Amino acid sequence: MGDAAWIGDDGGRPTRRWLRRIGIILIVCLAVLLGAAAAIAFYAKSEIDDFVTPRSAAMRKAQRQLEAPLPGEPANILLLGSDHRKTDGGKAVGDDDQRSDTMLLVRLDPKRETISMLSLPRDLYVPIPGHGSSKINEAYHLGGPDLAVQTVKELTDLDINFVMNVDFQGFRGVVDKIGGIWVDSEHTFFNNQQDQTSDIDIKPGYQLMNGMDALAYSRYRHDSQGDFTRIARQQQVLDAFKAQFSQSFSAKRVPGLFQLLKDNTEVAAGGGDKLDYKVLYNYMRLALKLDRKDVYQVEYAGVSGTGPGGASIVEFEQAKLDTAVAAFLAPSAKAREQTADQLVGKAAPSADGTAADATDAADTAPKAPSAPDPSTVSVRVLNGSLTAGVARNMAEQLTQGGYKVDPEQTNADASSYTATKVQFATAADKPAAVALAKQIKGAVAVPKDDTNPFATQLLVIVGQTGQQYTAPAGGAGAGDPAAAADYAGNAVPDKTEANVSTDPGWAAQSFLETSSKRFPIEAPTVYERSSSVDEVYPYQIVKGGTVYDAYRMVAKTAEGEYWGLQGMSWANPPILADPTRTVLRGRRTYLLYFNGTKLHRVAWHDGTGTYWIANSPLDSLDNPTMLAIAYGVQPIG
C-alpha cells in the first residue's frame, strides 16, 4: 500500500502495523512541511538501532574490534563484498567457501568535507594474524569479518568505525532498486563462463547498468592490469552508486531507502547500542551532499608477483601501503587545484572574491612518524635464501649502522624468500621497520607472522634480493617527510610535454559506419603516440522515454590500457556534473574532471553534441596528453 510497501511487513500485530503505516504517512507530511533533512532525522531516530545492529554472530564478533565514531570527527568504514561461490552443480555452498571479493576502505571526513576510498587488492600477499601469510581475501575465508577487520587494522594502523558486509545478491538488489547506475565503460567486456559469477557481456560507452551488469563490470579483471583495473572499476561503480542514490533520494523514499540497505547489507558500528543516531545521520548527510570532485580514489601502487605454488599475487610493501594510507587520511584539494593551475591557468575568483576551491590548514597532511635512532633498535637476522653467509654479512652491516644485532644468525623456515623481509614485533616498532627496509634495496616491512619467532623488535629475513644495507645519508634518526606528500595523487606532477602525435586521418577510417542526424560526429586528430583505434561503437541511450544517439571510440595503448572518446546528443548526462575546473579555449568551453592530481576526463559541447575524452581506469595518460587529445578532436567531414 503506497509508502507502507517501502517498509515491508514486520510480522507484528495488526494494530502495530497500522500504527507503523500511520507513522510513515506522518513522516512524509512532516517532510513537506520541514524538508527532507528533518524527515531523515525523525525516521533515523526510530530506526537507526536496527540499521547498525548486526544480525549474525560473525558480525557481532567483528563489532568488538570497532571504535565508536566521534561526533564531527572522520569515520573509517570497511566495506566487504563477499564472494559467495557456487558448486559445479549450481547449488550455493556454505560460508566455508566465502572470501572477501572486495575490501574497500571508505573515509567520511566532515572536517575536510571529503570522501576518500582505498581498495586493497584481493591478491595482496600479507600476514594474516594467526595464519601466516596469504592473499588478503583469505582472511574472510579463515575467520570471517572479524579476521578481515583485524587484518586490515594491523596492516594500516587505522581505527575502523563501521564494517559493512554486502554479498553479490545484495549488491544487485540495491543497484536495481535505485533504478541502475550510470557507468562509463572503457571497452567491450565479454566472458561466458556460465557460472553466474563471472559472466559478462557489456559494450563500450556511457550507459545505464542494472545490478547484474554493474556487478560483472566491477569484478572483471581479465585485462592487462588485472586486479588494479578491477579496483579502479569498483571505485568508479561506488562513485556512480553514490550519485544515483543521491539523485533517487526524496523525503517520500526515506523509509524505503533505509529498508533497502537493511535488507541487502549487514552493518556493525563501533559503540554498538550506545551509538547516538545523530552521528550516523550526520555522516549520511555528508555523503549525500558532497560533489563528485570531493571524492578521492587512492591506489595502492603494488606490483604483481608469484607466490607459493606459483600462484599469482600482488607483492606487499609496507612503505607503499603507508604512503597510500597517508593519502587516504589527507587527500589534497590544494594539490589538485595547483595541478589544474599549472595545466590551464588559475581559476577565476568566486563571487566573494576568493579563489575557487581555496583550501586551508585542514589540507595539510599529517607528518609521518620519525624513524628511531638505530642504537635503540634490536634486530635478529635469518637467512631465507640459498646463498650461504648472507645473514652474517647483513648482521655485520647492521652492526656498523648502529643497530643492536643478535649475535646468532641461523636459517629461516625456508630458503625460498624472494625479497628480504623486515618484520616488526609491535605497531610501535613499525616506524623502525619501515626506515630499515628503505635502506635495504628490495626489502619490505611487514608485521610478524609467527613463522619465525623472535624476541627482538625487528627480524630481518634475507632473501634473494635485498642483501645490501646502506646507511641513510641524513644520519641516525633522520625524520621522513610527510608520507601523504609522497603519494602521486597528492603531489603536483612535474611539467612535461604531451606524449602525442598528430594525424587528421588517424581515426577517420574507423568512423565510416558511424553517423547521426541528431548531432555531429567528431574524431581525434591528436592521439597518444603508442595508441591504435580498437573499435568505434555506435549505439543509442534511452532516458525517460527520450532516445539519444551516441558512439564510443575505444583506443588502446601499447601497454594494453584503454582510453576513449565519447559522443552523444544528450546535453546533460549525470557524469558531467561537478567539474573540477572549466577553461575557455577558442570557441569551446572545456570541463576538466580530476581524480586527485590526475586528469581523468575532459568534456565539451559543440552545437547539439556532447563529447568527452576519458582516461584509462588507472589514469595512465598524463595530464598534458589528455588535454592535447581533447583540444585536437574535430568534426568529421
PDB file of C-alpha atoms in Angstrom, residues 31-207:
ATOM      1  CA  ALA A  31       8.919  16.291   5.182  1.00  0.00           C
ATOM      2  CA  VAL A  32       6.593  18.518   3.150  1.00  0.00           C
ATOM      3  CA  LEU A  33       6.491  21.000   5.998  1.00  0.00           C
ATOM      4  CA  LEU A  34      10.057  20.889   7.289  1.00  0.00           C
ATOM      5  CA  GLY A  35      12.111  19.422   4.447  1.00  0.00           C
ATOM      6  CA  ALA A  36      13.800  16.154   3.692  1.00  0.00           C
ATOM      7  CA  ALA A  37      16.571  16.541   6.263  1.00  0.00           C
ATOM      8  CA  ALA A  38      14.074  16.690   9.115  1.00  0.00           C
ATOM      9  CA  ALA A  39      12.351  13.595   7.748  1.00  0.00           C
ATOM     10  CA  ILE A  40      15.599  11.663   7.764  1.00  0.00           C
ATOM     11  CA  ALA A  41      16.334  12.676  11.331  1.00  0.00           C
ATOM     12  CA  PHE A  42      12.834  11.769  12.522  1.00  0.00           C
ATOM     13  CA  TYR A  43      12.915   8.403  10.816  1.00  0.00           C
ATOM     14  CA  ALA A  44      16.531   7.705  11.762  1.00  0.00           C
ATOM     15  CA  LYS A  45      15.848   8.195  15.443  1.00  0.00           C
ATOM     16  CA  SER A  46      13.402   5.289  15.464  1.00  0.00           C
ATOM     17  CA  GLU A  47      15.204   3.009  13.014  1.00  0.00           C
ATOM     18  CA  ILE A  48      18.930   3.622  13.374  1.00  0.00           C
ATOM     19  CA  ASP A  49      19.400   0.934  16.000  1.00  0.00           C
ATOM     20  CA  ASP A  50      18.075  -1.734  13.641  1.00  0.00           C
ATOM     21  CA  PHE A  51      20.239  -0.487  10.786  1.00  0.00           C
ATOM     22  CA  VAL A  52      23.557  -0.757  12.672  1.00  0.00           C
ATOM     23  CA  THR A  53      22.737  -3.799  14.806  1.00  0.00           C
ATOM     24  CA  PRO A  54      24.480  -6.932  13.441  1.00  0.00           C
ATOM     25  CA  ARG A  55      22.182  -9.852  12.716  1.00  0.00           C
ATOM     26  CA  SER A  56      24.826 -12.594  12.617  1.00  0.00           C
ATOM     27  CA  ALA A  57      27.190 -13.925  15.268  1.00  0.00           C
ATOM     28  CA  ALA A  58      30.122 -13.324  12.895  1.00  0.00           C
ATOM     29  CA  MET A  59      29.375  -9.609  12.578  1.00  0.00           C
ATOM     30  CA  ARG A  60      28.727  -9.273  16.317  1.00  0.00           C
ATOM     31  CA  LYS A  61      32.200 -10.720  16.868  1.00  0.00           C
ATOM     32  CA  ALA A  62      33.701  -8.256  14.395  1.00  0.00           C
ATOM     33  CA  GLN A  63      31.917  -5.389  16.135  1.00  0.00           C
ATOM     34  CA  ARG A  64      34.119  -5.842  19.205  1.00  0.00           C
ATOM     35  CA  GLN A  65      37.105  -4.620  17.170  1.00  0.00           C
ATOM     36  CA  LEU A  66      35.423  -1.406  16.045  1.00  0.00           C
ATOM     37  CA  GLU A  67      35.980   2.012  17.580  1.00  0.00           C
ATOM     38  CA  ALA A  68      32.986   4.250  18.306  1.00  0.00           C
ATOM     39  CA  PRO A  69      32.814   7.168  15.837  1.00  0.00           C
ATOM     40  CA  LEU A  70      33.000  10.588  17.474  1.00  0.00           C
ATOM     41  CA  PRO A  71      30.665  13.469  16.558  1.00  0.00           C
ATOM     42  CA  GLY A  72      32.250  15.769  13.995  1.00  0.00           C
ATOM     43  CA  GLU A  73      35.284  13.509  13.513  1.00  0.00           C
ATOM     44  CA  PRO A  74      36.202  11.394  10.450  1.00  0.00           C
ATOM     45  CA  ALA A  75      34.883   7.846  10.264  1.00  0.00           C
ATOM     46  CA  ASN A  76      36.526   4.847   8.568  1.00  0.00           C
ATOM     47  CA  ILE A  77      34.278   2.208   7.007  1.00  0.00           C
ATOM     48  CA  LEU A  78      35.459  -1.216   5.852  1.00  0.00           C
ATOM     49  CA  LEU A  79      33.261  -2.433   3.018  1.00  0.00           C
ATOM     50  CA  LEU A  80      33.401  -6.201   2.474  1.00  0.00           C
ATOM     51  CA  GLY A  81      31.967  -7.651  -0.723  1.00  0.00           C
ATOM     52  CA  SER A  82      31.694 -11.365  -0.046  1.00  0.00           C
ATOM     53  CA  ASP A  83      32.429 -13.782  -2.881  1.00  0.00           C
ATOM     54  CA  HIS A  84      29.781 -16.487  -2.355  1.00  0.00           C
ATOM     55  CA  ARG A  85      30.598 -19.080  -4.978  1.00  0.00           C
ATOM     56  CA  LYS A  86      28.541 -21.956  -6.356  1.00  0.00           C
ATOM     57  CA  THR A  87      29.410 -25.602  -6.739  1.00  0.00           C
ATOM     58  CA  ASP A  88      29.589 -27.253 -10.135  1.00  0.00           C
ATOM     59  CA  GLY A  89      26.067 -28.500  -9.574  1.00  0.00           C
ATOM     60  CA  GLY A  90      24.808 -24.943  -9.209  1.00  0.00           C
ATOM     61  CA  LYS A  91      23.975 -25.187  -5.510  1.00  0.00           C
ATOM     62  CA  ALA A  92      25.207 -22.490  -3.181  1.00  0.00           C
ATOM     63  CA  VAL A  93      27.955 -23.601  -0.879  1.00  0.00           C
ATOM     64  CA  GLY A  94      28.288 -22.607   2.739  1.00  0.00           C
ATOM     65  CA  ASP A  95      30.315 -19.872   4.387  1.00  0.00           C
ATOM     66  CA  ASP A  96      33.384 -22.132   4.334  1.00  0.00           C
ATOM     67  CA  ASP A  97      33.871 -21.180   0.680  1.00  0.00           C
ATOM     68  CA  GLN A  98      33.337 -17.446   1.082  1.00  0.00           C
ATOM     69  CA  ARG A  99      36.089 -14.934   0.516  1.00  0.00           C
ATOM     70  CA  SER A 100      36.062 -11.158   0.545  1.00  0.00           C
ATOM     71  CA  ASP A 101      35.960 -10.412  -3.172  1.00  0.00           C
ATOM     72  CA  THR A 102      36.197  -6.720  -2.261  1.00  0.00           C
ATOM     73  CA  MET A 103      37.944  -4.984   0.646  1.00  0.00           C
ATOM     74  CA  LEU A 104      37.391  -1.260   0.351  1.00  0.00           C
ATOM     75  CA  LEU A 105      38.132   1.393   2.958  1.00  0.00           C
ATOM     76  CA  VAL A 106      35.927   4.487   2.809  1.00  0.00           C
ATOM     77  CA  ARG A 107      36.621   7.592   4.900  1.00  0.00           C
ATOM     78  CA  LEU A 108      33.958  10.221   5.551  1.00  0.00           C
ATOM     79  CA  ASP A 109      35.694  13.370   6.755  1.00  0.00           C
ATOM     80  CA  PRO A 110      33.380  16.184   7.919  1.00  0.00           C
ATOM     81  CA  LYS A 111      36.353  18.464   8.638  1.00  0.00           C
ATOM     82  CA  ARG A 112      37.768  18.337   5.111  1.00  0.00           C
ATOM     83  CA  GLU A 113      34.338  17.663   3.604  1.00  0.00           C
ATOM     84  CA  THR A 114      35.752  14.795   1.568  1.00  0.00           C
ATOM     85  CA  ILE A 115      35.199  11.127   0.900  1.00  0.00           C
ATOM     86  CA  SER A 116      38.277   9.030   0.197  1.00  0.00           C
ATOM     87  CA  MET A 117      38.411   5.416  -0.937  1.00  0.00           C
ATOM     88  CA  LEU A 118      41.277   2.942  -0.688  1.00  0.00           C
ATOM     89  CA  SER A 119      40.902  -0.554  -2.144  1.00  0.00           C
ATOM     90  CA  LEU A 120      43.160  -3.413  -1.080  1.00  0.00           C
ATOM     91  CA  PRO A 121      43.856  -5.833  -3.952  1.00  0.00           C
ATOM     92  CA  ARG A 122      42.287  -9.211  -3.235  1.00  0.00           C
ATOM     93  CA  ASP A 123      45.572 -10.918  -4.189  1.00  0.00           C
ATOM     94  CA  LEU A 124      47.711  -8.733  -1.897  1.00  0.00           C
ATOM     95  CA  TYR A 125      50.023 -11.194  -0.129  1.00  0.00           C
ATOM     96  CA  VAL A 126      50.072 -10.152   3.528  1.00  0.00           C
ATOM     97  CA  PRO A 127      50.473 -11.550   7.041  1.00  0.00           C
ATOM     98  CA  ILE A 128      47.106 -12.769   8.347  1.00  0.00           C
ATOM     99  CA  PRO A 129      47.088 -12.847  12.172  1.00  0.00           C
ATOM    100  CA  GLY A 130      47.476 -16.417  13.385  1.00  0.00           C
ATOM    101  CA  HIS A 131      47.640 -17.915   9.886  1.00  0.00           C
ATOM    102  CA  GLY A 132      50.994 -16.917   8.380  1.00  0.00           C
ATOM    103  CA  SER A 133      50.955 -15.067   5.056  1.00  0.00           C
ATOM    104  CA  SER A 134      48.377 -15.449   2.306  1.00  0.00           C
ATOM    105  CA  LYS A 135      46.234 -13.439  -0.076  1.00  0.00           C
ATOM    106  CA  ILE A 136      44.288 -10.869   1.890  1.00  0.00           C
ATOM    107  CA  ASN A 137      40.908 -12.200   0.762  1.00  0.00           C
ATOM    108  CA  GLU A 138      41.731 -15.426   2.618  1.00  0.00           C
ATOM    109  CA  ALA A 139      41.238 -13.531   5.904  1.00  0.00           C
ATOM    110  CA  TYR A 140      37.461 -13.605   5.405  1.00  0.00           C
ATOM    111  CA  HIS A 141      37.590 -17.285   4.471  1.00  0.00           C
ATOM    112  CA  LEU A 142      39.668 -18.185   7.539  1.00  0.00           C
ATOM    113  CA  GLY A 143      37.945 -16.042  10.163  1.00  0.00           C
ATOM    114  CA  GLY A 144      35.018 -14.167   8.674  1.00  0.00           C
ATOM    115  CA  PRO A 145      34.570 -10.402   9.008  1.00  0.00           C
ATOM    116  CA  ASP A 146      36.286 -10.452  12.409  1.00  0.00           C
ATOM    117  CA  LEU A 147      39.620 -11.613  10.969  1.00  0.00           C
ATOM    118  CA  ALA A 148      39.174  -9.370   7.926  1.00  0.00           C
ATOM    119  CA  VAL A 149      38.835  -6.340  10.219  1.00  0.00           C
ATOM    120  CA  GLN A 150      41.800  -7.439  12.346  1.00  0.00           C
ATOM    121  CA  THR A 151      43.995  -7.946   9.273  1.00  0.00           C
ATOM    122  CA  VAL A 152      43.185  -4.536   7.818  1.00  0.00           C
ATOM    123  CA  LYS A 153      43.694  -2.808  11.166  1.00  0.00           C
ATOM    124  CA  GLU A 154      47.129  -4.350  11.647  1.00  0.00           C
ATOM    125  CA  LEU A 155      48.219  -3.566   8.084  1.00  0.00           C
ATOM    126  CA  THR A 156      47.066   0.050   8.088  1.00  0.00           C
ATOM    127  CA  ASP A 157      47.212   1.091  11.770  1.00  0.00           C
ATOM    128  CA  LEU A 158      43.756   2.593  11.263  1.00  0.00           C
ATOM    129  CA  ASP A 159      40.812   2.514  13.619  1.00  0.00           C
ATOM    130  CA  ILE A 160      37.750   1.060  11.901  1.00  0.00           C
ATOM    131  CA  ASN A 161      34.422   2.579  12.955  1.00  0.00           C
ATOM    132  CA  PHE A 162      31.977   0.667  10.760  1.00  0.00           C
ATOM    133  CA  VAL A 163      32.063  -2.575   8.812  1.00  0.00           C
ATOM    134  CA  MET A 164      29.504  -3.282   6.079  1.00  0.00           C
ATOM    135  CA  ASN A 165      29.094  -6.712   4.529  1.00  0.00           C
ATOM    136  CA  VAL A 166      27.432  -6.974   1.104  1.00  0.00           C
ATOM    137  CA  ASP A 167      27.047 -10.188  -0.865  1.00  0.00           C
ATOM    138  CA  PHE A 168      26.549 -10.454  -4.626  1.00  0.00           C
ATOM    139  CA  GLN A 169      22.785 -10.770  -4.445  1.00  0.00           C
ATOM    140  CA  GLY A 170      22.546  -7.824  -2.089  1.00  0.00           C
ATOM    141  CA  PHE A 171      24.657  -5.638  -4.383  1.00  0.00           C
ATOM    142  CA  ARG A 172      22.499  -6.463  -7.404  1.00  0.00           C
ATOM    143  CA  GLY A 173      19.351  -5.806  -5.409  1.00  0.00           C
ATOM    144  CA  VAL A 174      20.468  -2.389  -4.188  1.00  0.00           C
ATOM    145  CA  VAL A 175      21.525  -1.244  -7.672  1.00  0.00           C
ATOM    146  CA  ASP A 176      18.277  -2.443  -9.242  1.00  0.00           C
ATOM    147  CA  LYS A 177      16.140  -0.802  -6.544  1.00  0.00           C
ATOM    148  CA  ILE A 178      17.613   2.648  -7.236  1.00  0.00           C
ATOM    149  CA  GLY A 179      16.998   2.232 -10.965  1.00  0.00           C
ATOM    150  CA  GLY A 180      20.521   1.223 -12.033  1.00  0.00           C
ATOM    151  CA  ILE A 181      23.703   3.297 -12.179  1.00  0.00           C
ATOM    152  CA  TRP A 182      25.324   5.306 -14.988  1.00  0.00           C
ATOM    153  CA  VAL A 183      28.766   3.912 -15.807  1.00  0.00           C
ATOM    154  CA  ASP A 184      31.359   4.893 -18.419  1.00  0.00           C
ATOM    155  CA  SER A 185      32.533   1.536 -19.818  1.00  0.00           C
ATOM    156  CA  GLU A 186      36.014   1.853 -21.350  1.00  0.00           C
ATOM    157  CA  HIS A 187      35.857  -1.102 -23.783  1.00  0.00           C
ATOM    158  CA  THR A 188      33.918  -4.243 -24.702  1.00  0.00           C
ATOM    159  CA  PHE A 189      33.745  -6.830 -21.911  1.00  0.00           C
ATOM    160  CA  PHE A 190      32.831 -10.416 -22.735  1.00  0.00           C
ATOM    161  CA  ASN A 191      33.269 -13.598 -20.772  1.00  0.00           C
ATOM    162  CA  ASN A 192      30.857 -16.547 -20.923  1.00  0.00           C
ATOM    163  CA  GLN A 193      31.691 -18.938 -18.089  1.00  0.00           C
ATOM    164  CA  GLN A 194      28.057 -19.788 -17.304  1.00  0.00           C
ATOM    165  CA  ASP A 195      28.726 -19.791 -13.554  1.00  0.00           C
ATOM    166  CA  GLN A 196      26.714 -16.617 -12.755  1.00  0.00           C
ATOM    167  CA  THR A 197      29.712 -15.016 -11.027  1.00  0.00           C
ATOM    168  CA  SER A 198      31.924 -14.088 -13.970  1.00  0.00           C
ATOM    169  CA  ASP A 199      29.554 -13.882 -16.980  1.00  0.00           C
ATOM    170  CA  ILE A 200      29.805 -10.502 -18.681  1.00  0.00           C
ATOM    171  CA  ASP A 201      28.654  -9.010 -21.986  1.00  0.00           C
ATOM    172  CA  ILE A 202      28.981  -5.223 -21.862  1.00  0.00           C
ATOM    173  CA  LYS A 203      29.578  -2.865 -24.772  1.00  0.00           C
ATOM    174  CA  PRO A 204      31.757   0.241 -24.547  1.00  0.00           C
ATOM    175  CA  GLY A 205      30.378   3.676 -23.759  1.00  0.00           C
ATOM    176  CA  TYR A 206      28.340   5.585 -21.217  1.00  0.00           C
ATOM    177  CA  GLN A 207      25.308   3.534 -20.230  1.00  0.00           C
TER     178      GLN A 207
END
